[in-house]
Amino acid sequence: MQFQNKKKVATITAVGMYVPEKILDNKYLESIVDTSDEWIMTRTGIRERRIMENGATSDMAVKACEDLFKTTSVKPEEIDVIIVATVTPDMLFPATACLVQEKIGATKAWGFDLSAACSAFLFALQTGASLIESGTYKKVLVIGSDKMSSIVDYTDRNTCILFGDLASAVLLEPTENQNIGIKDSMLFSDGSGKDALQMKAGGSLNPASHETIDKKWHYIYQDGKAVFKVAVKGMADVSYEIMKRNNLTSDDVAYLVPHQANLRIIDATAERMGISKEKVMINIDRYGNTTAATIPSCLTEYYRDGKIKKGDNLILAAFGAGYTWGAIYLTWGLD
Ligand code: COA
């Protein structure tokens, strides 16, 4: 008998999301900080964001998973691994993945949180894909969930206009169809960017104290201009490189699925790839920057709207705190 060692490929077999009900629009922000709807729209592309009023990141993640499980025959108790991409875990420990595991009844799963800020969903997706490619695991839930409102200073106009709360999840399973699935990734970290975008306190460097609270170190700090410059270059370059490395032309790419931080960064990335606006997934106008949830929520919405079809080549791309950045090339496998 001939020994067959077909490479296992991971593919997304289900998607889901949770959108909190409360809307925070630019008009409201005008009433609490010195800003305007016009400034926010032209500089960022954001019109409104969602706020999770009662509950934490794990609660949003659970609702996204419940939404996902409605669409697949896979049951929570069949899940092998849960990866929660987040910068707003319920607590520093235990991991939010454990809380989600218990709440959804994934009785045989192990899991962990992955902290890579706005690139976390990409890092988690590649990690999940590798677990499947290893042949050891067959059902991996990759969740992006962030309650950004819990770390936003609503007196700081530089940051409070940007972020929102959202959760979304994908299920990864192996496929022997070599035409679909996750095909390539280029992921990077550069810790020299740590001072430009961070939450200073609450960890072992600056444990919570009266001083850290007085200095507002438990909120997001961002040097927007500095991050903007590197984000434009980082996201555009890596998206172009992954296309080149896989011999893809802009015609071969059905969609760019960018992290939703700023419409101007997204436009610059699409331009570098030679991709027209209609082929760029966008939901920043309705949700703002939802950190780990931006990319899976775009996938969920565009798939449910019938805009992605089986066989479509997608380039997922992100840039975030760390710095962290990267791109993933996949071919959509869901009908
Ligand atoms: N409303 C009105 N004016 C504002 C404002 C607001 N909400 N926030 C800042 N401003 C002012 C600034 O004070 C500045 O005024 P000044 O020229 O008098 O000093 C002016 O607008 C321009 O500020 P600047 O920071 O240069 O704006 P920008 O065009 O760079 O836009 C961001 C700011 C934050 C939207 C943009 O820098 C950005 O998106 N950065 C990257 C975000 C990102 O990708 N993060 C990584 C992933 S999370």
Short mmCIF file of C-alpha atoms and ligand atoms in Angstrom, two decimals:
data_model
loop_
_atom_site.label_atom_id
_atom_site.label_comp_id
_atom_site.label_asym_id
_atom_site.label_seq_id
_atom_site.Cartn_x
_atom_site.Cartn_y
_atom_site.Cartn_z
CA MET A 1 0.00 0.00 0.00
CA GLN A 2 1.33 3.39 -0.95
CA PHE A 3 1.94 5.67 2.03
CA GLN A 4 -0.10 8.82 1.63
CA ASN A 5 0.99 11.90 3.48
CA LYS A 6 -1.28 14.62 2.16
CA LYS A 7 -0.64 17.97 3.87
CA LYS A 8 -3.58 18.97 6.02
CA VAL A 9 -4.93 22.42 5.27
CA ALA A 10 -7.05 24.47 7.67
CA THR A 11 -10.13 26.19 6.35
CA ILE A 12 -12.86 28.35 7.87
CA THR A 13 -16.04 26.27 8.10
CA ALA A 14 -18.31 28.59 10.12
CA VAL A 15 -18.47 32.23 11.20
CA GLY A 16 -20.40 34.23 13.78
CA MET A 17 -20.49 37.61 15.46
CA TYR A 18 -22.03 39.66 18.25
CA VAL A 19 -22.91 43.33 17.89
CA PRO A 20 -23.73 45.14 21.17
CA GLU A 21 -26.96 47.13 21.01
CA LYS A 22 -25.86 50.52 22.30
CA ILE A 23 -24.68 52.94 19.61
CA LEU A 24 -22.17 55.71 20.34
CA ASP A 25 -22.30 58.11 17.39
CA ASN A 26 -20.14 61.09 16.47
CA LYS A 27 -22.90 63.51 17.54
CA TYR A 28 -22.69 62.16 21.11
CA LEU A 29 -18.89 62.44 21.10
CA GLU A 30 -19.29 66.09 20.03
CA SER A 31 -21.14 66.63 23.32
CA ILE A 32 -18.38 65.17 25.53
CA VAL A 33 -15.09 66.21 23.86
CA ASP A 34 -13.92 68.98 21.53
CA THR A 35 -14.47 67.23 18.20
CA SER A 36 -16.86 67.16 15.25
CA ASP A 37 -18.63 64.59 13.12
CA GLU A 38 -16.91 66.13 10.08
CA TRP A 39 -13.41 65.79 11.60
CA ILE A 40 -13.97 62.21 12.65
CA MET A 41 -15.49 61.18 9.31
CA THR A 42 -12.78 62.77 7.17
CA ARG A 43 -9.81 61.69 9.35
CA THR A 44 -10.97 58.16 10.19
CA GLY A 45 -14.12 57.11 8.28
CA ILE A 46 -15.93 56.30 11.55
CA ARG A 47 -19.59 57.32 11.97
CA GLU A 48 -20.54 55.29 15.05
CA ARG A 49 -19.38 52.49 17.36
CA ARG A 50 -21.05 49.92 19.63
CA ILE A 51 -20.77 49.76 23.40
CA MET A 52 -21.22 46.61 25.52
CA GLU A 53 -23.13 47.85 28.55
CA ASN A 54 -23.65 44.77 30.68
CA GLY A 55 -20.97 42.15 30.45
CA ALA A 56 -17.34 41.58 29.63
CA THR A 57 -15.21 40.43 26.72
CA SER A 58 -16.00 36.77 27.45
CA ASP A 59 -19.75 37.49 27.31
CA MET A 60 -19.38 39.05 23.87
CA ALA A 61 -17.21 36.13 22.74
CA VAL A 62 -19.82 33.64 23.99
CA LYS A 63 -22.58 35.42 22.04
CA ALA A 64 -20.43 35.36 18.89
CA CYS A 65 -19.85 31.62 19.38
CA GLU A 66 -23.58 31.00 19.94
CA ASP A 67 -24.24 32.79 16.67
CA LEU A 68 -21.60 30.61 14.96
CA PHE A 69 -22.96 27.33 16.38
CA LYS A 70 -26.40 28.12 14.92
CA THR A 71 -24.85 27.72 11.45
CA THR A 72 -22.88 24.47 11.81
CA SER A 73 -23.53 20.87 12.81
CA VAL A 74 -20.41 21.02 15.00
CA LYS A 75 -21.30 21.06 18.71
CA PRO A 76 -19.40 22.98 21.43
CA GLU A 77 -18.39 19.69 23.07
CA GLU A 78 -16.54 18.72 19.88
CA ILE A 79 -14.23 21.76 19.98
CA ASP A 80 -10.56 20.88 20.60
CA VAL A 81 -9.01 24.33 21.10
CA ILE A 82 -10.27 27.87 21.82
CA ILE A 83 -8.05 30.84 21.06
CA VAL A 84 -9.29 34.24 22.22
CA ALA A 85 -7.55 37.16 20.55
CA THR A 86 -7.98 40.18 22.83
CA VAL A 87 -6.33 43.10 24.62
CA THR A 88 -9.27 43.44 26.98
CA PRO A 89 -9.40 40.07 28.77
CA ASP A 90 -11.99 39.80 31.56
CA MET A 91 -9.04 39.51 33.97
CA LEU A 92 -5.27 39.10 33.64
CA PHE A 93 -5.89 35.51 34.65
CA PRO A 94 -7.57 33.12 34.28
CA ALA A 95 -7.53 33.40 30.51
CA THR A 96 -10.73 34.59 28.86
CA ALA A 97 -10.50 31.40 26.75
CA CYS A 98 -11.18 29.38 29.93
CA LEU A 99 -14.23 31.50 30.73
CA VAL A 100 -15.56 31.07 27.19
CA GLN A 101 -14.84 27.32 27.30
CA GLU A 102 -16.94 26.93 30.43
CA LYS A 103 -19.77 29.21 29.30
CA ILE A 104 -20.27 27.56 25.89
CA GLY A 105 -19.86 24.03 27.26
CA ALA A 106 -16.78 23.13 25.23
CA THR A 107 -16.10 20.32 27.67
CA LYS A 108 -13.07 18.80 25.99
CA ALA A 109 -11.34 21.98 24.79
CA TRP A 110 -8.18 23.62 26.05
CA GLY A 111 -7.39 27.19 25.17
CA PHE A 112 -5.51 30.39 25.70
CA ASP A 113 -5.62 34.14 25.08
CA LEU A 114 -3.46 35.71 22.43
CA SER A 115 -2.30 39.29 22.93
CA ALA A 116 -1.19 41.02 19.77
CA ALA A 117 -3.54 44.02 19.78
CA CYS A 118 -4.95 44.85 16.35
CA SER A 119 -2.99 42.02 14.69
CA ALA A 120 -4.21 39.45 17.21
CA PHE A 121 -6.84 37.87 14.98
CA LEU A 122 -4.25 37.20 12.27
CA PHE A 123 -1.76 35.78 14.78
CA ALA A 124 -4.53 33.62 16.28
CA LEU A 125 -5.77 32.43 12.88
CA GLN A 126 -2.27 31.33 11.87
CA THR A 127 -1.76 29.64 15.26
CA GLY A 128 -5.07 27.80 14.91
CA ALA A 129 -4.24 26.80 11.33
CA SER A 130 -0.87 25.41 12.47
CA LEU A 131 -2.56 23.32 15.19
CA ILE A 132 -4.77 21.81 12.50
CA GLU A 133 -1.94 21.33 10.00
CA SER A 134 -0.04 19.41 12.71
CA GLY A 135 -2.77 16.78 12.49
CA THR A 136 -3.29 16.81 16.26
CA TYR A 137 -6.44 18.96 16.36
CA LYS A 138 -9.53 19.05 14.16
CA LYS A 139 -11.78 21.80 15.50
CA VAL A 140 -10.31 25.13 16.57
CA LEU A 141 -12.41 28.16 17.51
CA VAL A 142 -10.61 31.43 16.80
CA ILE A 143 -12.34 34.37 18.47
CA GLY A 144 -11.63 38.08 18.25
CA SER A 145 -13.36 39.88 21.12
CA ASP A 146 -12.59 43.28 22.56
CA LYS A 147 -14.48 45.51 24.93
CA MET A 148 -12.41 48.56 24.04
CA SER A 149 -14.77 50.86 25.96
CA SER A 150 -13.31 49.36 29.17
CA ILE A 151 -9.88 50.91 28.45
CA VAL A 152 -10.86 54.11 26.61
CA ASP A 153 -10.57 57.50 28.32
CA TYR A 154 -13.71 59.32 27.21
CA THR A 155 -12.08 62.68 28.00
CA ASP A 156 -9.25 62.08 25.48
CA ARG A 157 -10.39 63.15 22.01
CA ASN A 158 -7.29 61.59 20.44
CA THR A 159 -8.45 58.07 21.25
CA CYS A 160 -12.12 58.02 22.35
CA ILE A 161 -13.37 58.64 18.82
CA LEU A 162 -11.57 55.59 17.46
CA PHE A 163 -12.62 52.49 19.36
CA GLY A 164 -15.71 50.30 19.84
CA ASP A 165 -16.81 46.94 21.27
CA LEU A 166 -17.43 43.86 19.10
CA ALA A 167 -16.84 40.11 18.98
CA SER A 168 -16.60 37.65 16.13
CA ALA A 169 -15.52 34.03 15.78
CA VAL A 170 -14.50 31.54 13.11
CA LEU A 171 -14.27 27.77 13.22
CA LEU A 172 -11.23 26.14 11.65
CA GLU A 173 -11.32 22.54 10.45
CA PRO A 174 -9.03 20.45 8.24
CA THR A 175 -9.75 19.95 4.56
CA GLU A 176 -8.12 17.76 1.97
CA ASN A 177 -9.23 20.11 -0.79
CA GLN A 178 -5.92 21.81 -1.58
CA ASN A 179 -7.72 24.55 -3.52
CA ILE A 180 -9.22 26.17 -0.42
CA GLY A 181 -8.06 27.17 3.06
CA ILE A 182 -5.27 29.15 4.66
CA LYS A 183 -2.37 29.18 2.22
CA ASP A 184 0.26 31.62 3.45
CA SER A 185 1.05 34.10 6.19
CA MET A 186 3.61 36.81 6.84
CA LEU A 187 3.56 37.96 10.47
CA PHE A 188 5.88 40.38 12.28
CA SER A 189 6.60 42.02 15.65
CA ASP A 190 8.81 44.99 16.50
CA GLY A 191 8.85 45.91 20.19
CA SER A 192 10.67 49.18 19.49
CA GLY A 193 7.19 50.57 18.78
CA LYS A 194 5.96 49.92 22.32
CA ASP A 195 5.92 53.57 23.44
CA ALA A 196 3.67 54.81 20.63
CA LEU A 197 0.64 52.70 21.51
CA GLN A 198 0.17 51.11 24.90
CA MET A 199 -1.71 50.72 28.14
CA LYS A 200 1.02 51.41 30.69
CA ALA A 201 -0.40 50.04 33.92
CA GLY A 202 -2.07 46.96 35.30
CA GLY A 203 0.79 44.59 34.46
CA SER A 204 3.96 43.72 36.40
CA LEU A 205 5.81 46.85 35.26
CA ASN A 206 3.31 49.28 36.74
CA PRO A 207 0.90 47.40 39.01
CA ALA A 208 -2.31 49.27 39.84
CA SER A 209 -1.79 52.03 42.41
CA HIS A 210 -3.28 55.42 43.25
CA GLU A 211 -0.50 56.92 41.15
CA THR A 212 -1.29 54.82 38.03
CA ILE A 213 -4.94 55.79 38.34
CA ASP A 214 -4.16 59.50 38.81
CA LYS A 215 -1.90 59.38 35.75
CA LYS A 216 -4.61 57.62 33.69
CA TRP A 217 -2.24 54.77 32.89
CA HIS A 218 -5.08 52.22 32.77
CA TYR A 219 -6.32 53.74 29.53
CA ILE A 220 -5.07 53.46 25.95
CA TYR A 221 -2.30 55.88 25.09
CA GLN A 222 -1.60 56.48 21.41
CA ASP A 223 0.72 58.79 19.50
CA GLY A 224 -1.64 58.73 16.53
CA LYS A 225 0.64 60.47 14.07
CA ALA A 226 3.59 58.15 14.77
CA VAL A 227 1.44 55.03 14.52
CA PHE A 228 -0.27 56.28 11.36
CA LYS A 229 3.05 56.60 9.50
CA VAL A 230 4.29 53.09 10.29
CA ALA A 231 0.84 51.52 9.93
CA VAL A 232 0.39 52.84 6.39
CA LYS A 233 3.77 51.48 5.32
CA GLY A 234 3.59 48.24 7.34
CA MET A 235 0.14 47.16 6.20
CA ALA A 236 0.59 48.21 2.58
CA ASP A 237 4.03 46.57 2.22
CA VAL A 238 3.07 43.24 3.77
CA SER A 239 -0.14 43.02 1.72
CA TYR A 240 1.80 43.68 -1.48
CA GLU A 241 4.58 41.22 -0.50
CA ILE A 242 2.20 38.34 0.23
CA MET A 243 0.55 38.85 -3.16
CA LYS A 244 3.93 38.89 -4.89
CA ARG A 245 5.20 35.82 -3.01
CA ASN A 246 2.12 33.87 -4.15
CA ASN A 247 2.20 35.18 -7.73
CA LEU A 248 -1.18 36.87 -7.30
CA THR A 249 -2.17 39.87 -9.37
CA SER A 250 -4.85 42.28 -8.20
CA ASP A 251 -7.28 40.48 -10.54
CA ASP A 252 -6.67 37.22 -8.63
CA VAL A 253 -7.73 38.81 -5.32
CA ALA A 254 -11.47 38.94 -4.64
CA TYR A 255 -11.14 41.03 -1.46
CA LEU A 256 -8.68 42.79 0.76
CA VAL A 257 -9.87 42.23 4.35
CA PRO A 258 -8.07 44.94 6.29
CA HIS A 259 -7.96 45.70 9.99
CA GLN A 260 -10.33 48.63 10.47
CA ALA A 261 -8.28 51.34 12.23
CA ASN A 262 -8.52 54.23 9.80
CA LEU A 263 -10.06 54.45 6.33
CA ARG A 264 -7.00 56.34 5.08
CA ILE A 265 -4.68 53.46 6.07
CA ILE A 266 -7.04 51.02 4.34
CA ASP A 267 -7.16 53.14 1.16
CA ALA A 268 -3.35 53.35 1.05
CA THR A 269 -3.07 49.57 1.39
CA ALA A 270 -5.59 48.94 -1.40
CA GLU A 271 -3.79 51.43 -3.64
CA ARG A 272 -0.41 49.71 -3.12
CA MET A 273 -2.03 46.38 -4.02
CA GLY A 274 -3.70 47.88 -7.10
CA ILE A 275 -7.10 46.89 -5.74
CA SER A 276 -10.24 48.94 -6.37
CA LYS A 277 -12.46 50.19 -3.53
CA GLU A 278 -15.27 47.71 -4.30
CA LYS A 279 -12.88 44.88 -3.43
CA VAL A 280 -12.08 46.16 0.07
CA MET A 281 -14.14 44.96 3.04
CA ILE A 282 -15.24 47.88 5.22
CA ASN A 283 -17.26 48.11 8.42
CA ILE A 284 -15.25 50.81 10.24
CA ASP A 285 -18.05 53.32 9.58
CA ARG A 286 -20.46 51.33 11.82
CA TYR A 287 -18.14 49.88 14.48
CA GLY A 288 -14.90 51.93 14.60
CA ASN A 289 -11.70 50.12 15.55
CA THR A 290 -12.74 46.98 17.43
CA THR A 291 -9.15 45.64 17.66
CA ALA A 292 -9.26 41.81 17.41
CA ALA A 293 -12.83 41.71 16.07
CA THR A 294 -12.42 43.81 12.91
CA ILE A 295 -11.31 41.13 10.45
CA PRO A 296 -13.58 38.22 11.50
CA SER A 297 -16.59 40.57 11.65
CA CYS A 298 -15.90 41.75 8.09
CA LEU A 299 -15.67 38.10 6.98
CA THR A 300 -18.94 37.26 8.76
CA GLU A 301 -20.88 40.21 7.35
CA TYR A 302 -19.64 39.92 3.77
CA TYR A 303 -20.21 36.15 3.77
CA ARG A 304 -23.75 36.53 5.13
CA ASP A 305 -24.50 39.24 2.58
CA GLY A 306 -23.57 36.76 -0.15
CA LYS A 307 -20.59 38.84 -1.23
CA ILE A 308 -17.88 36.16 -0.77
CA LYS A 309 -18.12 32.88 -2.64
CA LYS A 310 -16.26 29.59 -2.47
CA GLY A 311 -12.93 29.85 -4.28
CA ASP A 312 -12.48 33.60 -3.66
CA ASN A 313 -8.91 34.59 -2.79
CA LEU A 314 -8.76 36.89 0.22
CA ILE A 315 -5.84 38.87 1.64
CA LEU A 316 -6.28 39.63 5.35
CA ALA A 317 -4.00 42.39 6.68
CA ALA A 318 -3.46 44.20 9.97
CA PHE A 319 -1.19 46.55 11.90
CA GLY A 320 -1.28 47.21 15.64
CA ALA A 321 0.39 47.86 18.97
CA GLY A 322 3.70 46.21 19.67
CA TYR A 323 4.26 46.94 16.87
CA THR A 324 2.67 43.86 15.34
CA TRP A 325 1.60 43.43 11.73
CA GLY A 326 1.07 40.93 8.99
CA ALA A 327 -1.04 39.42 6.25
CA ILE A 328 -2.70 36.07 5.56
CA TYR A 329 -3.64 34.70 2.15
CA LEU A 330 -6.57 32.28 2.11
CA THR A 331 -9.06 30.88 -0.35
CA TRP A 332 -12.62 30.92 0.93
CA GLY A 333 -14.07 27.41 1.33
CA LEU A 334 -17.68 28.00 2.41
CA ASP A 335 -20.52 27.71 -0.12
N1 COA B 1 -11.32 66.00 16.92
C1 COA B 1 -10.83 67.17 16.43
N2 COA B 1 -9.52 67.41 16.33
C2 COA B 1 -8.69 66.46 16.74
C3 COA B 1 -9.13 65.25 17.26
C4 COA B 1 -10.50 65.05 17.35
N3 COA B 1 -11.04 63.92 17.83
N4 COA B 1 -8.07 64.49 17.59
C5 COA B 1 -6.99 65.20 17.28
N5 COA B 1 -7.35 66.41 16.78
C6 COA B 1 -6.52 67.51 16.32
C7 COA B 1 -5.13 67.40 16.86
O1 COA B 1 -5.05 67.99 18.15
C8 COA B 1 -4.35 68.18 15.83
O2 COA B 1 -4.48 69.56 16.09
P1 COA B 1 -3.21 70.53 15.96
O3 COA B 1 -2.80 70.43 14.51
O4 COA B 1 -3.75 71.84 16.37
O5 COA B 1 -2.17 69.97 16.88
C9 COA B 1 -5.07 67.89 14.51
O6 COA B 1 -6.38 67.42 14.90
C10 COA B 1 -4.39 66.80 13.69
O7 COA B 1 -4.06 65.72 14.58
P2 COA B 1 -3.34 64.46 14.04
O8 COA B 1 -3.01 63.57 15.20
O9 COA B 1 -2.24 64.86 13.12
O10 COA B 1 -4.50 63.81 13.20
P3 COA B 1 -4.39 62.64 12.21
O11 COA B 1 -4.81 63.09 10.88
O12 COA B 1 -3.08 61.93 12.33
O13 COA B 1 -5.52 61.66 12.75
C11 COA B 1 -5.68 59.62 14.02
C12 COA B 1 -5.43 61.12 14.06
C13 COA B 1 -5.56 59.05 15.42
C14 COA B 1 -7.05 59.40 13.47
C15 COA B 1 -4.62 58.99 13.09
O14 COA B 1 -3.35 59.44 13.42
C16 COA B 1 -4.60 57.48 13.12
O15 COA B 1 -5.51 56.84 12.64
N6 COA B 1 -3.51 56.89 13.64
C17 COA B 1 -3.25 55.45 13.54
C18 COA B 1 -4.24 54.60 14.25
C19 COA B 1 -3.85 53.17 14.09
O16 COA B 1 -3.69 52.67 13.00
N7 COA B 1 -3.60 52.49 15.16
C20 COA B 1 -3.07 51.17 15.03
C21 COA B 1 -4.03 50.15 15.22
S1 COA B 1 -4.93 50.37 16.69
#
